């Protein structure tokens, strides 16, 4: 029978998406599966995996070997390799009577472990005796048809057993893809969903469960409160780092919008702009043609006198674009109201440009 230890549970069904659809986690699971199929022992970071991971792993392994059994062992009461051996003998039952000289070899030879996978949780701090267990088991496990999965909070790299780390498989793009999936059928006619996914990625690192909790409209509306309210691991980013994460996401999505607007306004009001040229800006740069004009130049040369040459609606959009760019260039953070106006400006500009 397969007992699956409940661990690192997801708040939602997103675990299925994480392990089945996101490329990094899929590769990680495939690597672990391949090692186990080849009778290897593997060492995993406990925080990387969860109940869903083991359910999917179990289903895949059972497909090729329907006689497999899965045993979960907790080593909390063990203080030595002898204790572990005694716990293992208790788990395996009366048929298991290893000798003193080569206990692991005897267990393997008895065939009692054939078609069995042991999932072993290692005590905090990775004690020295567990290395003996891993070493003893790794050497003989390949001779039979069995494997051990060791779970540790801080697994070292060791040459006696393959350590597989999720962080070596997962990228920030995986987190963004996953966050977009968690958003579900979100507004897709502008970059708002992609902005939220970027913000999630900037805040969570590679923490997929936190990503699933954060991906939603409340992160867009009030990122600081939302993040602080949903970060449960105790590894809260500093206030400065939170601000930086928000600013980085805003810069990435807002600057392309303000650039689209700059091109739109120059094209539409080219005849008016030409009359101001050539000119020199505050930094001594020569402006020869309308395309040389940044938003700040348009503000200075065309709106500086208080009379705008732009239509009422265009002038309102100009103020939004100009102020947003100005605020971000001074490391300011834009409110969701301003972002809403920018994303609707993006929709309008894309529509005018034919998508």
GROMACS .gro file of C-alpha atoms in nm:
model
  355
    1UNK     CA    1   0.000   0.000   0.000
    2UNK     CA    2   0.110   0.358  -0.055
    3UNK     CA    3   0.097   0.595   0.234
    4UNK     CA    4   0.163   0.951   0.129
    5UNK     CA    5   0.279   1.185   0.398
    6UNK     CA    6   0.083   1.512   0.390
    7UNK     CA    7   0.343   1.782   0.348
    8UNK     CA    8   0.373   2.139   0.217
    9UNK     CA    9   0.011   2.133   0.112
   10UNK     CA   10  -0.118   2.380  -0.145
   11UNK     CA   11  -0.405   2.611  -0.051
   12UNK     CA   12  -0.561   2.538  -0.391
   13UNK     CA   13  -0.540   2.284  -0.671
   14UNK     CA   14  -0.244   2.470  -0.821
   15UNK     CA   15  -0.001   2.192  -0.729
   16UNK     CA   16  -0.125   1.993  -1.027
   17UNK     CA   17  -0.042   2.284  -1.258
   18UNK     CA   18   0.301   2.337  -1.098
   19UNK     CA   19   0.417   1.976  -1.140
   20UNK     CA   20   0.242   1.891  -1.467
   21UNK     CA   21   0.251   2.211  -1.675
   22UNK     CA   22   0.544   2.432  -1.567
   23UNK     CA   23   0.861   2.326  -1.748
   24UNK     CA   24   1.117   2.353  -1.461
   25UNK     CA   25   0.920   2.150  -1.203
   26UNK     CA   26   0.826   1.897  -1.476
   27UNK     CA   27   1.196   1.841  -1.554
   28UNK     CA   28   1.279   1.809  -1.184
   29UNK     CA   29   1.010   1.546  -1.133
   30UNK     CA   30   1.130   1.361  -1.445
   31UNK     CA   31   1.488   1.358  -1.309
   32UNK     CA   32   1.379   1.217  -0.969
   33UNK     CA   33   1.160   0.958  -1.142
   34UNK     CA   34   1.446   0.850  -1.370
   35UNK     CA   35   1.691   0.807  -1.079
   36UNK     CA   36   1.440   0.595  -0.885
   37UNK     CA   37   1.362   0.379  -1.188
   38UNK     CA   38   1.735   0.306  -1.211
   39UNK     CA   39   1.749   0.192  -0.848
   40UNK     CA   40   1.935   0.503  -0.730
   41UNK     CA   41   1.892   0.672  -0.394
   42UNK     CA   42   1.801   1.041  -0.408
   43UNK     CA   43   1.833   1.324  -0.161
   44UNK     CA   44   1.573   1.603  -0.188
   45UNK     CA   45   1.522   1.937  -0.018
   46UNK     CA   46   1.210   1.885   0.193
   47UNK     CA   47   1.066   2.228   0.112
   48UNK     CA   48   1.088   2.160  -0.264
   49UNK     CA   49   0.832   1.881  -0.266
   50UNK     CA   50   0.477   1.828  -0.148
   51UNK     CA   51   0.193   1.579  -0.133
   52UNK     CA   52   0.099   1.644  -0.497
   53UNK     CA   53   0.457   1.577  -0.610
   54UNK     CA   54   0.457   1.235  -0.442
   55UNK     CA   55   0.112   1.147  -0.577
   56UNK     CA   56   0.224   1.219  -0.935
   57UNK     CA   57   0.557   1.038  -0.881
   58UNK     CA   58   0.375   0.736  -0.738
   59UNK     CA   59   0.130   0.719  -1.029
   60UNK     CA   60   0.411   0.735  -1.285
   61UNK     CA   61   0.623   0.470  -1.114
   62UNK     CA   62   0.324   0.238  -1.071
   63UNK     CA   63   0.258   0.251  -1.443
   64UNK     CA   64   0.581   0.065  -1.513
   65UNK     CA   65   0.588  -0.148  -1.196
   66UNK     CA   66   0.243  -0.216  -1.053
   67UNK     CA   67   0.388  -0.418  -0.763
   68UNK     CA   68   0.571  -0.117  -0.614
   69UNK     CA   69   0.504  -0.025  -0.253
   70UNK     CA   70   0.593   0.300  -0.087
   71UNK     CA   71   0.697   0.324   0.279
   72UNK     CA   72   0.723   0.650   0.470
   73UNK     CA   73   0.975   0.647   0.755
   74UNK     CA   74   1.021   0.922   1.008
   75UNK     CA   75   1.361   0.922   1.179
   76UNK     CA   76   1.266   1.166   1.455
   77UNK     CA   77   1.331   0.902   1.725
   78UNK     CA   78   1.665   0.789   1.577
   79UNK     CA   79   1.999   0.899   1.721
   80UNK     CA   80   2.227   0.657   1.535
   81UNK     CA   81   2.244   0.427   1.232
   82UNK     CA   82   2.167   0.138   1.472
   83UNK     CA   83   1.843   0.311   1.577
   84UNK     CA   84   1.756   0.358   1.210
   85UNK     CA   85   1.821  -0.006   1.133
   86UNK     CA   86   1.600  -0.111   1.424
   87UNK     CA   87   1.322   0.121   1.298
   88UNK     CA   88   1.361  -0.020   0.948
   89UNK     CA   89   1.339  -0.381   1.077
   90UNK     CA   90   1.023  -0.289   1.271
   91UNK     CA   91   0.877  -0.132   0.955
   92UNK     CA   92   0.961  -0.431   0.736
   93UNK     CA   93   0.831  -0.696   0.976
   94UNK     CA   94   0.946  -1.038   1.106
   95UNK     CA   95   1.090  -1.160   0.773
   96UNK     CA   96   1.367  -0.904   0.809
   97UNK     CA   97   1.662  -1.038   1.016
   98UNK     CA   98   1.983  -0.862   0.908
   99UNK     CA   99   2.320  -0.980   1.038
  100UNK     CA  100   2.572  -0.758   1.212
  101UNK     CA  101   2.847  -0.737   0.947
  102UNK     CA  102   2.650  -0.624   0.644
  103UNK     CA  103   2.296  -0.543   0.759
  104UNK     CA  104   2.195  -0.349   0.446
  105UNK     CA  105   2.334  -0.616   0.218
  106UNK     CA  106   2.136  -0.881   0.412
  107UNK     CA  107   1.816  -0.677   0.384
  108UNK     CA  108   1.863  -0.633   0.009
  109UNK     CA  109   1.952  -1.002  -0.044
  110UNK     CA  110   1.645  -1.113   0.150
  111UNK     CA  111   1.438  -0.955  -0.128
  112UNK     CA  112   1.210  -0.790   0.128
  113UNK     CA  113   1.288  -0.447  -0.017
  114UNK     CA  114   1.240  -0.545  -0.381
  115UNK     CA  115   0.981  -0.323  -0.554
  116UNK     CA  116   0.974  -0.097  -0.250
  117UNK     CA  117   1.053   0.273  -0.222
  118UNK     CA  118   1.140   0.414   0.117
  119UNK     CA  119   1.074   0.781   0.183
  120UNK     CA  120   1.293   0.883   0.476
  121UNK     CA  121   1.273   1.218   0.655
  122UNK     CA  122   1.615   1.316   0.789
  123UNK     CA  123   1.643   1.489   1.128
  124UNK     CA  124   1.733   1.857   1.146
  125UNK     CA  125   2.099   1.933   1.089
  126UNK     CA  126   2.179   1.628   0.874
  127UNK     CA  127   2.353   1.422   1.149
  128UNK     CA  128   2.669   1.225   1.070
  129UNK     CA  129   2.501   0.886   1.125
  130UNK     CA  130   2.252   0.945   0.841
  131UNK     CA  131   2.548   0.961   0.601
  132UNK     CA  132   2.635   0.604   0.704
  133UNK     CA  133   2.278   0.497   0.633
  134UNK     CA  134   2.276   0.666   0.290
  135UNK     CA  135   2.619   0.526   0.210
  136UNK     CA  136   2.530   0.173   0.320
  137UNK     CA  137   2.202   0.177   0.134
  138UNK     CA  138   2.327   0.346  -0.185
  139UNK     CA  139   2.601   0.087  -0.236
  140UNK     CA  140   2.364  -0.207  -0.227
  141UNK     CA  141   2.035  -0.063  -0.353
  142UNK     CA  142   2.142  -0.072  -0.716
  143UNK     CA  143   2.189  -0.449  -0.690
  144UNK     CA  144   1.819  -0.496  -0.619
  145UNK     CA  145   1.508  -0.323  -0.745
  146UNK     CA  146   1.452  -0.066  -0.474
  147UNK     CA  147   1.526   0.295  -0.388
  148UNK     CA  148   1.532   0.539  -0.105
  149UNK     CA  149   1.417   0.898  -0.119
  150UNK     CA  150   1.580   1.099   0.158
  151UNK     CA  151   1.420   1.429   0.255
  152UNK     CA  152   1.623   1.694   0.436
  153UNK     CA  153   1.570   2.061   0.517
  154UNK     CA  154   1.927   2.142   0.417
  155UNK     CA  155   2.071   1.860   0.208
  156UNK     CA  156   2.445   1.876   0.143
  157UNK     CA  157   2.593   1.780  -0.191
  158UNK     CA  158   2.733   1.434  -0.136
  159UNK     CA  159   2.908   1.185  -0.360
  160UNK     CA  160   2.730   0.892  -0.196
  161UNK     CA  161   2.385   0.990  -0.321
  162UNK     CA  162   2.242   1.219  -0.590
  163UNK     CA  163   2.107   1.547  -0.446
  164UNK     CA  164   1.838   1.693  -0.673
  165UNK     CA  165   1.752   2.058  -0.607
  166UNK     CA  166   1.445   2.227  -0.750
  167UNK     CA  167   1.622   2.566  -0.765
  168UNK     CA  168   1.852   2.424  -1.035
  169UNK     CA  169   1.548   2.357  -1.257
  170UNK     CA  170   1.319   2.654  -1.190
  171UNK     CA  171   1.361   3.002  -1.342
  172UNK     CA  172   1.181   3.331  -1.282
  173UNK     CA  173   1.003   3.265  -1.616
  174UNK     CA  174   0.858   2.945  -1.468
  175UNK     CA  175   0.721   3.149  -1.175
  176UNK     CA  176   0.575   3.410  -1.413
  177UNK     CA  177   0.414   3.143  -1.631
  178UNK     CA  178   0.273   2.976  -1.320
  179UNK     CA  179   0.145   3.306  -1.174
  180UNK     CA  180  -0.031   3.385  -1.505
  181UNK     CA  181  -0.194   3.042  -1.491
  182UNK     CA  182  -0.307   3.105  -1.130
  183UNK     CA  183  -0.464   3.437  -1.237
  184UNK     CA  184  -0.700   3.237  -1.457
  185UNK     CA  185  -0.912   3.421  -1.715
  186UNK     CA  186  -0.774   3.761  -1.615
  187UNK     CA  187  -0.795   4.076  -1.830
  188UNK     CA  188  -0.579   3.983  -2.127
  189UNK     CA  189  -0.643   4.277  -2.360
  190UNK     CA  190  -0.358   4.466  -2.192
  191UNK     CA  191  -0.039   4.386  -1.999
  192UNK     CA  192  -0.204   4.395  -1.656
  193UNK     CA  193  -0.193   4.016  -1.607
  194UNK     CA  194   0.169   3.997  -1.722
  195UNK     CA  195   0.255   4.285  -1.486
  196UNK     CA  196   0.100   4.100  -1.189
  197UNK     CA  197   0.289   3.783  -1.288
  198UNK     CA  198   0.616   3.982  -1.302
  199UNK     CA  199   0.542   4.137  -0.963
  200UNK     CA  200   0.474   3.790  -0.816
  201UNK     CA  201   0.804   3.665  -0.956
  202UNK     CA  202   0.995   3.966  -0.814
  203UNK     CA  203   0.848   3.910  -0.467
  204UNK     CA  204   0.851   3.532  -0.422
  205UNK     CA  205   1.185   3.417  -0.564
  206UNK     CA  206   1.115   3.050  -0.638
  207UNK     CA  207   0.843   2.995  -0.374
  208UNK     CA  208   0.563   2.847  -0.585
  209UNK     CA  209   0.312   2.815  -0.302
  210UNK     CA  210   0.350   3.184  -0.216
  211UNK     CA  211   0.319   3.264  -0.589
  212UNK     CA  212  -0.015   3.081  -0.599
  213UNK     CA  213  -0.139   3.278  -0.295
  214UNK     CA  214  -0.026   3.617  -0.431
  215UNK     CA  215  -0.145   3.588  -0.793
  216UNK     CA  216  -0.465   3.791  -0.786
  217UNK     CA  217  -0.619   4.135  -0.814
  218UNK     CA  218  -0.542   4.229  -0.452
  219UNK     CA  219  -0.167   4.219  -0.530
  220UNK     CA  220  -0.232   4.471  -0.807
  221UNK     CA  221  -0.448   4.695  -0.590
  222UNK     CA  222  -0.225   4.701  -0.281
  223UNK     CA  223   0.098   4.502  -0.331
  224UNK     CA  224   0.263   4.580   0.004
  225UNK     CA  225  -0.031   4.476   0.227
  226UNK     CA  226  -0.113   4.176   0.009
  227UNK     CA  227   0.244   4.046   0.020
  228UNK     CA  228   0.288   4.102   0.394
  229UNK     CA  229  -0.045   3.936   0.463
  230UNK     CA  230   0.029   3.622   0.260
  231UNK     CA  231   0.400   3.558   0.323
  232UNK     CA  232   0.385   3.283   0.587
  233UNK     CA  233   0.734   3.133   0.582
  234UNK     CA  234   0.885   3.405   0.800
  235UNK     CA  235   1.128   3.504   0.522
  236UNK     CA  236   0.965   3.843   0.469
  237UNK     CA  237   1.153   4.079   0.236
  238UNK     CA  238   1.261   4.412   0.386
  239UNK     CA  239   1.040   4.715   0.312
  240UNK     CA  240   1.310   4.852   0.079
  241UNK     CA  241   1.329   4.524  -0.112
  242UNK     CA  242   0.946   4.512  -0.145
  243UNK     CA  243   0.947   4.867  -0.289
  244UNK     CA  244   1.230   4.772  -0.525
  245UNK     CA  245   1.040   4.463  -0.645
  246UNK     CA  246   0.730   4.674  -0.721
  247UNK     CA  247   0.935   4.947  -0.889
  248UNK     CA  248   1.122   4.698  -1.109
  249UNK     CA  249   0.793   4.545  -1.232
  250UNK     CA  250   0.645   4.892  -1.299
  251UNK     CA  251   0.952   5.012  -1.491
  252UNK     CA  252   0.939   4.701  -1.710
  253UNK     CA  253   0.574   4.752  -1.807
  254UNK     CA  254   0.519   5.128  -1.786
  255UNK     CA  255   0.817   5.255  -1.988
  256UNK     CA  256   0.711   5.073  -2.308
  257UNK     CA  257   0.363   5.232  -2.269
  258UNK     CA  258   0.503   5.585  -2.223
  259UNK     CA  259   0.731   5.524  -2.524
  260UNK     CA  260   0.431   5.419  -2.737
  261UNK     CA  261   0.252   5.735  -2.625
  262UNK     CA  262   0.555   5.954  -2.710
  263UNK     CA  263   0.559   5.814  -3.065
  264UNK     CA  264   0.183   5.861  -3.097
  265UNK     CA  265   0.191   6.225  -2.987
  266UNK     CA  266   0.494   6.312  -3.208
  267UNK     CA  267   0.328   6.157  -3.512
  268UNK     CA  268  -0.005   6.330  -3.447
  269UNK     CA  269   0.137   6.677  -3.369
  270UNK     CA  270   0.447   6.670  -3.590
  271UNK     CA  271   0.366   6.996  -3.767
  272UNK     CA  272   0.336   7.184  -3.437
  273UNK     CA  273   0.650   7.026  -3.290
  274UNK     CA  274   0.863   7.111  -3.597
  275UNK     CA  275   0.809   7.484  -3.529
  276UNK     CA  276   1.004   7.454  -3.199
  277UNK     CA  277   1.307   7.301  -3.370
  278UNK     CA  278   1.600   7.303  -3.380
  279UNK     CA  279   1.654   7.365  -3.009
  280UNK     CA  280   1.892   7.281  -2.723
  281UNK     CA  281   1.771   7.113  -2.405
  282UNK     CA  282   1.889   7.179  -2.047
  283UNK     CA  283   2.177   6.935  -2.092
  284UNK     CA  284   2.305   7.100  -2.408
  285UNK     CA  285   2.171   6.825  -2.638
  286UNK     CA  286   2.074   6.947  -2.985
  287UNK     CA  287   1.720   6.851  -3.087
  288UNK     CA  288   1.695   6.851  -3.467
  289UNK     CA  289   1.380   6.652  -3.556
  290UNK     CA  290   1.051   6.574  -3.375
  291UNK     CA  291   1.166   6.216  -3.309
  292UNK     CA  292   1.450   6.357  -3.091
  293UNK     CA  293   1.191   6.490  -2.844
  294UNK     CA  294   1.145   6.304  -2.518
  295UNK     CA  295   0.831   6.360  -2.306
  296UNK     CA  296   1.026   6.607  -2.090
  297UNK     CA  297   1.120   6.809  -2.401
  298UNK     CA  298   0.756   6.815  -2.516
  299UNK     CA  299   0.659   6.931  -2.166
  300UNK     CA  300   0.926   7.205  -2.164
  301UNK     CA  301   0.895   7.336  -2.520
  302UNK     CA  302   0.525   7.284  -2.591
  303UNK     CA  303   0.339   7.283  -2.259
  304UNK     CA  304   0.579   7.497  -2.056
  305UNK     CA  305   0.395   7.821  -2.134
  306UNK     CA  306   0.076   7.680  -1.982
  307UNK     CA  307  -0.103   7.663  -2.317
  308UNK     CA  308  -0.105   7.310  -2.453
  309UNK     CA  309  -0.115   7.248  -2.829
  310UNK     CA  310  -0.267   6.903  -2.764
  311UNK     CA  311  -0.641   6.828  -2.765
  312UNK     CA  312  -0.810   6.799  -2.423
  313UNK     CA  313  -0.804   6.417  -2.423
  314UNK     CA  314  -0.447   6.394  -2.553
  315UNK     CA  315  -0.337   6.649  -2.296
  316UNK     CA  316  -0.487   6.443  -2.014
  317UNK     CA  317  -0.305   6.134  -2.147
  318UNK     CA  318   0.016   6.336  -2.177
  319UNK     CA  319  -0.003   6.435  -1.810
  320UNK     CA  320  -0.051   6.069  -1.707
  321UNK     CA  321   0.241   5.947  -1.922
  322UNK     CA  322   0.473   6.236  -1.832
  323UNK     CA  323   0.407   6.218  -1.457
  324UNK     CA  324   0.432   5.836  -1.450
  325UNK     CA  325   0.768   5.841  -1.626
  326UNK     CA  326   0.888   6.124  -1.404
  327UNK     CA  327   0.781   5.947  -1.082
  328UNK     CA  328   0.948   5.620  -1.185
  329UNK     CA  329   1.270   5.796  -1.284
  330UNK     CA  330   1.279   5.933  -0.926
  331UNK     CA  331   1.223   5.579  -0.788
  332UNK     CA  332   0.860   5.651  -0.707
  333UNK     CA  333   0.589   5.381  -0.706
  334UNK     CA  334   0.271   5.429  -0.908
  335UNK     CA  335  -0.074   5.363  -0.758
  336UNK     CA  336  -0.313   5.110  -0.912
  337UNK     CA  337  -0.535   5.401  -1.028
  338UNK     CA  338  -0.247   5.542  -1.235
  339UNK     CA  339  -0.161   5.192  -1.362
  340UNK     CA  340  -0.524   5.146  -1.468
  341UNK     CA  341  -0.501   5.466  -1.674
  342UNK     CA  342  -0.171   5.355  -1.827
  343UNK     CA  343  -0.301   5.010  -1.920
  344UNK     CA  344  -0.613   5.160  -2.076
  345UNK     CA  345  -0.383   5.403  -2.265
  346UNK     CA  346  -0.189   5.098  -2.390
  347UNK     CA  347  -0.513   4.938  -2.514
  348UNK     CA  348  -0.611   5.260  -2.692
  349UNK     CA  349  -0.267   5.300  -2.858
  350UNK     CA  350  -0.253   4.934  -2.964
  351UNK     CA  351  -0.601   4.969  -3.109
  352UNK     CA  352  -0.502   5.281  -3.305
  353UNK     CA  353  -0.193   5.099  -3.434
  354UNK     CA  354  -0.404   4.803  -3.543
  355UNK     CA  355  -0.320   4.576  -3.248
   0.00000   0.00000   0.00000
